[in-house]
Amino acid sequence: MEGEPTRIIVAVNESTIKGYPHASISSRGAFEWSVQKIIRSNTSGFKLLFLHVQLGFVDDSISFDDMDSIYASPEDFRRMQHRDKVRGLHLLEYFVNRCHEIGVACEAWIKKGDPKEVICREVQRVQPDLLVVGSRGLGPFQRVFVGTVSEFCVKHAECPVITIKRRADETPEDPVDD
Amino acid sequence: MEGEPTRIIVAVNESTIKGYPHASISSRGAFEWSVQKIIRSNTSGFKLLFLHVQLGFVDDSISFDDMDSIYASPEDFRRMQHRDKVRGLHLLEYFVNRCHEIGVACEAWIKKGDPKEVICREVQRVQPDLLVVGSRGLGPFQRVFVGTVSEFCVKHAECPVITIKRRADETPEDPVDD
């Protein structure tokens, strides 16, 4: 019965409050739920694939220290891209370390672009058995303005999708965060 | 790490082509997927809860032999309700037998009402870790007329939900069926 492991893509992002290398509450929730409720003690039956999507240059989540930067040459942009990559790797390191502790096989990688579209494209390419995405659990009013990656993936990803809503007691003061 | 088993509600219904006691293609697909991809060899780590919702008296899926029936007394209605229940039990028997073969603990029960609302109410009552629903994988045009139980549950159920779309090669000629 145990052939190839069940391959689960877990889409992860950084905390909007604490920034890199901290994982968002909803990413951590989605990961820990998958471990506790799906993988359980059957660590050899699963492989976790962590996908972190970074916004490209059209990045509206740019932080304040970026505001002071002056980009004067192609080299400056390359440096920024390099710095983003390093930050993303620190985020992924958290999840890879957790998997190592638990004893479950994993892979992790970074892509650039619009998260919802990149996630669906990666599902098409990698063909996992399952996609797990965290959700901030926004109300309908907030959703209109924020839009949700999870709703898009549920509709468009070519594999079964689980959305793990953040628990109410984990909600930070500003519900748009994390 | 293995405490209480992960409790999964699987919503199941009868085949709209073959009728009772046959399970719909999408129900069977959702069940088999859960066994192969989630439970795997860890049969003691999970408990499957089969919920079958029967439409009440406002039943637009009534079959032709019902058309000839004459309901003349309260007893006739009780008999019909009894017959519906027996049919539902035959459907559930299929899944309970499969669980017995595989060696996974299960429970199964029938409720009356509007499937999408009853499923969400039962999730609230039973508090499972996960809800699995099959989906006929209708296109956007068909969805407008048919509506989907799965979409409603993804939005409203108070637990994580996996929608298992029927594979294209399992699609019967009339896509509204099963």
Short mmCIF file of N, CA, C and O in Angstrom, two decimals, chain B residues 56-170:
data_model
loop_
_atom_site.label_atom_id
_atom_site.label_comp_id
_atom_site.label_asym_id
_atom_site.label_seq_id
_atom_site.Cartn_x
_atom_site.Cartn_y
_atom_site.Cartn_z
N GLY B 56 -35.31 16.15 1.88
CA GLY B 56 -36.53 15.84 2.62
C GLY B 56 -37.68 15.58 1.66
O GLY B 56 -37.51 14.94 0.63
N PHE B 57 -38.86 16.12 1.94
CA PHE B 57 -39.99 15.93 1.04
C PHE B 57 -39.85 16.78 -0.22
O PHE B 57 -40.39 16.45 -1.25
N VAL B 58 -39.12 17.88 -0.11
CA VAL B 58 -38.88 18.70 -1.31
C VAL B 58 -37.77 18.05 -2.12
O VAL B 58 -36.66 18.53 -2.18
N ASP B 59 -38.12 16.95 -2.74
CA ASP B 59 -37.14 16.09 -3.38
C ASP B 59 -37.36 16.12 -4.89
O ASP B 59 -38.29 15.53 -5.41
N ASP B 60 -36.46 16.82 -5.59
CA ASP B 60 -36.64 16.92 -7.04
C ASP B 60 -35.91 15.78 -7.76
O ASP B 60 -35.89 15.74 -8.97
N SER B 61 -35.35 14.87 -7.00
CA SER B 61 -34.63 13.77 -7.64
C SER B 61 -35.47 12.49 -7.54
O SER B 61 -34.96 11.39 -7.66
N ILE B 62 -36.76 12.68 -7.34
CA ILE B 62 -37.67 11.54 -7.15
C ILE B 62 -37.66 10.67 -8.42
O ILE B 62 -37.60 11.18 -9.54
N SER B 63 -37.68 9.37 -8.23
CA SER B 63 -37.53 8.48 -9.38
C SER B 63 -38.90 8.13 -9.97
O SER B 63 -39.94 8.39 -9.36
N PHE B 64 -38.88 7.53 -11.15
CA PHE B 64 -40.14 7.33 -11.87
C PHE B 64 -41.13 6.40 -11.17
O PHE B 64 -42.33 6.61 -11.24
N ASP B 65 -40.59 5.42 -10.47
CA ASP B 65 -41.53 4.51 -9.80
C ASP B 65 -42.28 5.21 -8.67
O ASP B 65 -43.34 4.79 -8.27
N ASP B 66 -41.71 6.31 -8.17
CA ASP B 66 -42.43 7.08 -7.16
C ASP B 66 -43.65 7.78 -7.76
O ASP B 66 -44.61 8.06 -7.07
N MET B 67 -43.56 8.09 -9.04
CA MET B 67 -44.62 8.84 -9.70
C MET B 67 -45.94 8.08 -9.68
O MET B 67 -47.00 8.67 -9.67
N ASP B 68 -45.86 6.78 -9.71
CA ASP B 68 -47.07 5.97 -9.74
C ASP B 68 -47.66 5.70 -8.36
O ASP B 68 -48.75 5.17 -8.24
N SER B 69 -46.89 6.05 -7.34
CA SER B 69 -47.37 5.77 -5.99
C SER B 69 -48.50 6.73 -5.61
O SER B 69 -48.53 7.87 -6.05
N ILE B 70 -49.42 6.23 -4.83
CA ILE B 70 -50.48 7.08 -4.28
C ILE B 70 -50.29 7.15 -2.77
O ILE B 70 -50.13 6.12 -2.11
N TYR B 71 -50.21 8.38 -2.28
CA TYR B 71 -50.02 8.56 -0.84
C TYR B 71 -51.36 8.94 -0.24
O TYR B 71 -51.86 10.03 -0.47
N ALA B 72 -51.99 8.03 0.48
CA ALA B 72 -53.36 8.26 0.94
C ALA B 72 -53.46 8.39 2.45
O ALA B 72 -54.50 8.80 2.95
N SER B 73 -52.41 8.07 3.12
CA SER B 73 -52.50 8.12 4.59
C SER B 73 -51.14 8.47 5.17
O SER B 73 -50.11 8.34 4.48
N PRO B 74 -51.12 8.94 6.41
CA PRO B 74 -49.83 9.20 7.07
C PRO B 74 -48.94 7.96 7.01
O PRO B 74 -47.71 8.08 6.86
N GLU B 75 -49.54 6.81 7.07
CA GLU B 75 -48.78 5.55 7.03
C GLU B 75 -47.98 5.43 5.73
O GLU B 75 -46.84 4.97 5.73
N ASP B 76 -48.60 5.88 4.61
CA ASP B 76 -47.90 5.82 3.33
C ASP B 76 -46.62 6.64 3.37
O ASP B 76 -45.59 6.24 2.83
N PHE B 77 -46.70 7.80 4.00
CA PHE B 77 -45.52 8.66 4.09
C PHE B 77 -44.46 8.05 4.99
O PHE B 77 -43.27 8.09 4.69
N ARG B 78 -44.93 7.45 6.09
CA ARG B 78 -43.97 6.79 6.97
C ARG B 78 -43.27 5.66 6.23
O ARG B 78 -42.07 5.46 6.37
N ARG B 79 -44.06 4.94 5.39
CA ARG B 79 -43.47 3.84 4.64
C ARG B 79 -42.41 4.38 3.66
O ARG B 79 -41.35 3.82 3.50
N MET B 80 -42.75 5.49 3.01
CA MET B 80 -41.81 6.09 2.07
C MET B 80 -40.54 6.52 2.79
O MET B 80 -39.43 6.27 2.31
N GLN B 81 -40.71 7.14 3.93
CA GLN B 81 -39.55 7.58 4.70
C GLN B 81 -38.71 6.38 5.11
O GLN B 81 -37.48 6.43 5.08
N HIS B 82 -39.39 5.33 5.48
CA HIS B 82 -38.69 4.11 5.87
C HIS B 82 -37.89 3.56 4.69
O HIS B 82 -36.73 3.18 4.82
N ARG B 83 -38.55 3.57 3.51
CA ARG B 83 -37.89 3.05 2.32
C ARG B 83 -36.66 3.90 1.97
O ARG B 83 -35.60 3.38 1.64
N ASP B 84 -36.80 5.22 2.05
CA ASP B 84 -35.65 6.11 1.81
C ASP B 84 -34.50 5.78 2.76
O ASP B 84 -33.34 5.76 2.36
N LYS B 85 -34.86 5.55 4.00
CA LYS B 85 -33.83 5.28 5.00
C LYS B 85 -33.09 3.99 4.66
O LYS B 85 -31.86 3.93 4.72
N VAL B 86 -33.86 2.96 4.27
CA VAL B 86 -33.26 1.68 3.92
C VAL B 86 -32.30 1.85 2.74
O VAL B 86 -31.18 1.35 2.73
N ARG B 87 -32.74 2.63 1.74
CA ARG B 87 -31.88 2.89 0.58
C ARG B 87 -30.60 3.60 0.98
O ARG B 87 -29.52 3.27 0.51
N GLY B 88 -30.75 4.58 1.84
CA GLY B 88 -29.57 5.32 2.32
C GLY B 88 -28.61 4.40 3.06
O GLY B 88 -27.38 4.51 2.92
N LEU B 89 -29.18 3.50 3.85
CA LEU B 89 -28.34 2.57 4.61
C LEU B 89 -27.55 1.65 3.68
O LEU B 89 -26.39 1.33 3.94
N HIS B 90 -28.19 1.24 2.58
CA HIS B 90 -27.48 0.40 1.60
C HIS B 90 -26.29 1.15 1.02
O HIS B 90 -25.23 0.57 0.78
N LEU B 91 -26.48 2.44 0.77
CA LEU B 91 -25.38 3.26 0.26
C LEU B 91 -24.23 3.29 1.27
O LEU B 91 -23.07 3.05 0.92
N LEU B 92 -24.57 3.55 2.52
CA LEU B 92 -23.53 3.66 3.56
C LEU B 92 -22.82 2.33 3.78
O LEU B 92 -21.63 2.30 4.10
N GLU B 93 -23.59 1.25 3.59
CA GLU B 93 -23.01 -0.09 3.78
C GLU B 93 -21.78 -0.28 2.88
O GLU B 93 -20.80 -0.89 3.28
N TYR B 94 -21.87 0.25 1.67
CA TYR B 94 -20.74 0.14 0.73
C TYR B 94 -19.47 0.70 1.34
O TYR B 94 -18.40 0.08 1.32
N PHE B 95 -19.58 1.92 1.91
CA PHE B 95 -18.39 2.59 2.45
C PHE B 95 -17.91 1.93 3.74
O PHE B 95 -16.71 1.80 3.98
N VAL B 96 -18.86 1.51 4.56
CA VAL B 96 -18.48 0.85 5.82
C VAL B 96 -17.77 -0.47 5.51
O VAL B 96 -16.76 -0.81 6.16
N ASN B 97 -18.27 -1.18 4.51
CA ASN B 97 -17.61 -2.43 4.10
C ASN B 97 -16.19 -2.18 3.60
O ASN B 97 -15.26 -2.91 3.93
N ARG B 98 -16.03 -1.13 2.79
CA ARG B 98 -14.69 -0.79 2.27
C ARG B 98 -13.74 -0.48 3.43
O ARG B 98 -12.59 -0.91 3.43
N CYS B 99 -14.23 0.26 4.42
CA CYS B 99 -13.38 0.59 5.58
C CYS B 99 -12.99 -0.67 6.33
O CYS B 99 -11.86 -0.79 6.81
N HIS B 100 -13.93 -1.59 6.43
CA HIS B 100 -13.67 -2.85 7.12
C HIS B 100 -12.57 -3.63 6.38
O HIS B 100 -11.64 -4.15 7.01
N GLU B 101 -12.64 -3.66 5.06
CA GLU B 101 -11.61 -4.31 4.25
C GLU B 101 -10.23 -3.69 4.49
O GLU B 101 -9.23 -4.38 4.59
N ILE B 102 -10.22 -2.34 4.53
CA ILE B 102 -8.95 -1.61 4.64
C ILE B 102 -8.44 -1.64 6.08
O ILE B 102 -7.24 -1.56 6.32
N GLY B 103 -9.37 -1.74 7.02
CA GLY B 103 -8.98 -1.78 8.43
C GLY B 103 -8.95 -0.41 9.08
O GLY B 103 -8.19 -0.18 10.01
N VAL B 104 -9.80 0.48 8.60
CA VAL B 104 -9.85 1.82 9.20
C VAL B 104 -11.19 1.99 9.93
O VAL B 104 -12.23 1.55 9.44
N ALA B 105 -11.15 2.58 11.11
CA ALA B 105 -12.36 2.78 11.91
C ALA B 105 -13.30 3.75 11.20
O ALA B 105 -12.84 4.67 10.51
N CYS B 106 -14.59 3.54 11.35
CA CYS B 106 -15.54 4.44 10.71
C CYS B 106 -16.87 4.51 11.45
O CYS B 106 -17.16 3.67 12.31
N GLU B 107 -17.64 5.52 11.10
CA GLU B 107 -19.03 5.67 11.53
C GLU B 107 -19.77 6.19 10.33
O GLU B 107 -19.19 6.86 9.48
N ALA B 108 -21.08 5.94 10.28
CA ALA B 108 -21.86 6.43 9.14
C ALA B 108 -23.25 6.77 9.61
O ALA B 108 -23.80 6.08 10.47
N TRP B 109 -23.80 7.84 9.07
CA TRP B 109 -25.17 8.20 9.46
C TRP B 109 -25.85 8.99 8.36
O TRP B 109 -25.22 9.49 7.43
N ILE B 110 -27.18 9.07 8.49
CA ILE B 110 -28.03 9.74 7.49
C ILE B 110 -28.69 10.95 8.15
O ILE B 110 -29.11 10.88 9.30
N LYS B 111 -28.77 12.03 7.40
CA LYS B 111 -29.54 13.21 7.84
C LYS B 111 -30.44 13.63 6.69
O LYS B 111 -30.13 13.38 5.53
N LYS B 112 -31.52 14.29 7.03
CA LYS B 112 -32.43 14.83 6.00
C LYS B 112 -32.24 16.33 5.89
O LYS B 112 -31.97 17.00 6.89
N GLY B 113 -32.43 16.86 4.71
CA GLY B 113 -32.40 18.30 4.55
C GLY B 113 -31.65 18.72 3.30
O GLY B 113 -31.40 17.91 2.41
N ASP B 114 -31.27 19.99 3.27
CA ASP B 114 -30.51 20.52 2.15
C ASP B 114 -29.05 20.12 2.36
O ASP B 114 -28.44 20.52 3.36
N PRO B 115 -28.48 19.33 1.43
CA PRO B 115 -27.15 18.77 1.67
C PRO B 115 -26.11 19.78 2.16
O PRO B 115 -25.44 19.55 3.17
N LYS B 116 -25.98 20.91 1.45
CA LYS B 116 -24.90 21.83 1.82
C LYS B 116 -25.07 22.38 3.23
O LYS B 116 -24.10 22.51 3.98
N GLU B 117 -26.32 22.66 3.59
CA GLU B 117 -26.55 23.22 4.93
C GLU B 117 -26.38 22.16 6.01
O GLU B 117 -25.84 22.43 7.08
N VAL B 118 -26.87 20.96 5.73
CA VAL B 118 -26.77 19.88 6.71
C VAL B 118 -25.30 19.52 6.93
O VAL B 118 -24.86 19.32 8.07
N ILE B 119 -24.53 19.47 5.85
CA ILE B 119 -23.11 19.12 6.00
C ILE B 119 -22.41 20.13 6.91
O ILE B 119 -21.70 19.77 7.84
N CYS B 120 -22.65 21.42 6.67
CA CYS B 120 -22.00 22.45 7.49
C CYS B 120 -22.48 22.37 8.94
O CYS B 120 -21.68 22.58 9.86
N ARG B 121 -23.75 22.06 9.15
CA ARG B 121 -24.28 21.94 10.52
C ARG B 121 -23.65 20.73 11.22
O ARG B 121 -23.30 20.80 12.40
N GLU B 122 -23.48 19.65 10.49
CA GLU B 122 -22.88 18.45 11.08
C GLU B 122 -21.40 18.67 11.41
O GLU B 122 -20.90 18.15 12.40
N VAL B 123 -20.73 19.45 10.58
CA VAL B 123 -19.33 19.80 10.87
C VAL B 123 -19.26 20.56 12.19
O VAL B 123 -18.41 20.30 13.04
N GLN B 124 -20.20 21.48 12.37
CA GLN B 124 -20.26 22.27 13.59
C GLN B 124 -20.50 21.37 14.81
O GLN B 124 -19.90 21.55 15.86
N ARG B 125 -21.36 20.38 14.64
CA ARG B 125 -21.74 19.50 15.73
C ARG B 125 -20.62 18.50 16.04
O ARG B 125 -20.26 18.29 17.20
N VAL B 126 -20.07 17.89 15.00
CA VAL B 126 -19.14 16.77 15.17
C VAL B 126 -17.69 17.24 15.34
O VAL B 126 -16.87 16.55 15.92
N GLN B 127 -17.41 18.46 14.83
CA GLN B 127 -16.07 19.04 14.89
C GLN B 127 -14.97 18.09 14.40
O GLN B 127 -14.05 17.74 15.15
N PRO B 128 -15.06 17.68 13.14
CA PRO B 128 -14.01 16.83 12.58
C PRO B 128 -12.76 17.66 12.29
O PRO B 128 -12.80 18.89 12.33
N ASP B 129 -11.66 16.98 11.98
CA ASP B 129 -10.43 17.69 11.61
C ASP B 129 -10.47 18.12 10.16
O ASP B 129 -9.75 19.05 9.76
N LEU B 130 -11.27 17.44 9.36
CA LEU B 130 -11.25 17.65 7.92
C LEU B 130 -12.58 17.19 7.33
O LEU B 130 -13.18 16.23 7.82
N LEU B 131 -13.03 17.90 6.31
CA LEU B 131 -14.21 17.49 5.54
C LEU B 131 -13.76 17.21 4.12
O LEU B 131 -13.06 18.03 3.52
N VAL B 132 -14.14 16.04 3.59
CA VAL B 132 -13.82 15.73 2.20
C VAL B 132 -15.12 15.63 1.41
O VAL B 132 -16.03 14.90 1.79
N VAL B 133 -15.21 16.40 0.34
CA VAL B 133 -16.38 16.31 -0.53
C VAL B 133 -15.94 16.07 -1.97
O VAL B 133 -14.95 16.64 -2.44
N GLY B 134 -16.67 15.22 -2.64
CA GLY B 134 -16.44 15.01 -4.06
C GLY B 134 -17.09 16.14 -4.84
O GLY B 134 -18.00 16.80 -4.35
N SER B 135 -16.61 16.36 -6.03
CA SER B 135 -17.19 17.40 -6.87
C SER B 135 -17.28 16.85 -8.29
O SER B 135 -16.41 16.11 -8.74
N ARG B 136 -18.34 17.24 -8.97
CA ARG B 136 -18.52 16.74 -10.33
C ARG B 136 -17.63 17.47 -11.31
O ARG B 136 -17.59 17.13 -12.49
N GLY B 137 -16.91 18.48 -10.82
CA GLY B 137 -15.99 19.20 -11.69
C GLY B 137 -16.69 19.90 -12.84
O GLY B 137 -16.25 19.86 -13.97
N LEU B 138 -17.82 20.53 -12.54
CA LEU B 138 -18.58 21.21 -13.59
C LEU B 138 -17.86 22.47 -14.04
O LEU B 138 -17.14 23.09 -13.29
N GLY B 139 -18.07 22.83 -15.27
CA GLY B 139 -17.54 24.09 -15.78
C GLY B 139 -18.37 25.25 -15.24
O GLY B 139 -19.43 25.04 -14.67
N PRO B 140 -17.88 26.49 -15.44
CA PRO B 140 -18.58 27.65 -14.88
C PRO B 140 -20.00 27.79 -15.40
O PRO B 140 -20.90 28.22 -14.69
N PHE B 141 -20.23 27.40 -16.64
CA PHE B 141 -21.56 27.55 -17.24
C PHE B 141 -22.56 26.61 -16.55
O PHE B 141 -23.65 27.00 -16.16
N GLN B 142 -22.14 25.35 -16.38
CA GLN B 142 -23.01 24.38 -15.72
C GLN B 142 -23.23 24.74 -14.26
O GLN B 142 -24.31 24.53 -13.72
N ARG B 143 -22.17 25.29 -13.62
CA ARG B 143 -22.26 25.59 -12.19
C ARG B 143 -23.39 26.55 -11.88
O ARG B 143 -24.02 26.46 -10.85
N VAL B 144 -23.60 27.49 -12.77
CA VAL B 144 -24.63 28.51 -12.53
C VAL B 144 -25.98 27.85 -12.28
O VAL B 144 -26.74 28.25 -11.41
N PHE B 145 -26.27 26.81 -13.05
CA PHE B 145 -27.58 26.18 -12.93
C PHE B 145 -27.62 25.09 -11.87
O PHE B 145 -28.63 24.90 -11.22
N VAL B 146 -26.54 24.40 -11.73
CA VAL B 146 -26.54 23.26 -10.82
C VAL B 146 -26.20 23.67 -9.39
O VAL B 146 -26.79 23.17 -8.44
N GLY B 147 -25.30 24.63 -9.24
CA GLY B 147 -24.86 24.99 -7.89
C GLY B 147 -23.99 23.86 -7.37
O GLY B 147 -24.15 22.73 -7.80
N THR B 148 -23.08 24.14 -6.50
CA THR B 148 -22.29 23.01 -6.01
C THR B 148 -22.23 23.03 -4.49
O THR B 148 -22.03 24.06 -3.87
N VAL B 149 -22.42 21.84 -3.96
CA VAL B 149 -22.34 21.64 -2.52
C VAL B 149 -20.91 21.94 -2.06
O VAL B 149 -20.69 22.57 -1.03
N SER B 150 -19.95 21.50 -2.88
CA SER B 150 -18.55 21.64 -2.46
C SER B 150 -18.15 23.10 -2.28
O SER B 150 -17.51 23.46 -1.30
N GLU B 151 -18.56 23.95 -3.22
CA GLU B 151 -18.20 25.37 -3.12
C GLU B 151 -18.76 26.01 -1.85
O GLU B 151 -18.11 26.80 -1.18
N PHE B 152 -20.01 25.64 -1.54
CA PHE B 152 -20.65 26.17 -0.34
C PHE B 152 -19.87 25.74 0.91
O PHE B 152 -19.61 26.54 1.81
N CYS B 153 -19.48 24.45 0.94
CA CYS B 153 -18.78 23.91 2.12
C CYS B 153 -17.41 24.55 2.29
O CYS B 153 -16.99 24.85 3.40
N VAL B 154 -16.70 24.74 1.17
CA VAL B 154 -15.37 25.37 1.25
C VAL B 154 -15.49 26.74 1.92
O VAL B 154 -14.67 27.12 2.75
N LYS B 155 -16.57 27.45 1.60
CA LYS B 155 -16.75 28.79 2.16
C LYS B 155 -17.25 28.76 3.59
O LYS B 155 -16.85 29.58 4.40
N HIS B 156 -18.17 27.84 3.89
CA HIS B 156 -18.91 27.96 5.15
C HIS B 156 -18.58 26.94 6.23
O HIS B 156 -18.92 27.16 7.39
N ALA B 157 -17.98 25.81 5.86
CA ALA B 157 -17.73 24.78 6.88
C ALA B 157 -16.66 25.27 7.86
O ALA B 157 -15.69 25.90 7.46
N GLU B 158 -16.86 24.95 9.13
CA GLU B 158 -15.94 25.43 10.17
C GLU B 158 -14.77 24.46 10.38
O GLU B 158 -14.39 24.19 11.52
N CYS B 159 -14.28 23.88 9.31
CA CYS B 159 -13.07 23.05 9.40
C CYS B 159 -12.44 23.06 8.02
O CYS B 159 -13.09 23.45 7.05
N PRO B 160 -11.19 22.64 7.91
CA PRO B 160 -10.58 22.57 6.57
C PRO B 160 -11.37 21.61 5.67
O PRO B 160 -11.91 20.62 6.14
N VAL B 161 -11.43 21.96 4.40
CA VAL B 161 -12.24 21.20 3.43
C VAL B 161 -11.36 20.82 2.24
O VAL B 161 -10.62 21.67 1.74
N ILE B 162 -11.43 19.57 1.80
CA ILE B 162 -10.81 19.20 0.53
C ILE B 162 -11.90 18.84 -0.45
O ILE B 162 -12.78 18.04 -0.14
N THR B 163 -11.84 19.44 -1.62
CA THR B 163 -12.74 19.08 -2.70
C THR B 163 -11.99 18.18 -3.66
O THR B 163 -10.92 18.55 -4.16
N ILE B 164 -12.53 16.98 -3.89
CA ILE B 164 -11.90 16.08 -4.83
C ILE B 164 -12.70 16.11 -6.12
O ILE B 164 -13.84 15.64 -6.17
N LYS B 165 -12.09 16.69 -7.14
CA LYS B 165 -12.79 16.76 -8.43
C LYS B 165 -12.74 15.41 -9.12
O LYS B 165 -11.73 14.71 -9.08
N ARG B 166 -13.83 15.09 -9.75
CA ARG B 166 -13.87 13.85 -10.52
C ARG B 166 -12.88 13.97 -11.68
O ARG B 166 -12.77 15.04 -12.28
N ARG B 167 -12.17 12.87 -11.98
CA ARG B 167 -11.23 12.93 -13.11
C ARG B 167 -12.01 12.97 -14.42
O ARG B 167 -13.11 12.45 -14.53
N ALA B 168 -11.38 13.61 -15.41
CA ALA B 168 -12.04 13.78 -16.71
C ALA B 168 -12.45 12.44 -17.30
O ALA B 168 -13.53 12.30 -17.88
N ASP B 169 -11.60 11.41 -17.12
CA ASP B 169 -11.91 10.11 -17.73
C ASP B 169 -13.01 9.36 -16.98
O ASP B 169 -13.44 8.29 -17.40
N GLU B 170 -13.46 9.92 -15.86
CA GLU B 170 -14.57 9.30 -15.13
C GLU B 170 -15.90 10.00 -15.41
O GLU B 170 -16.92 9.65 -14.84
#
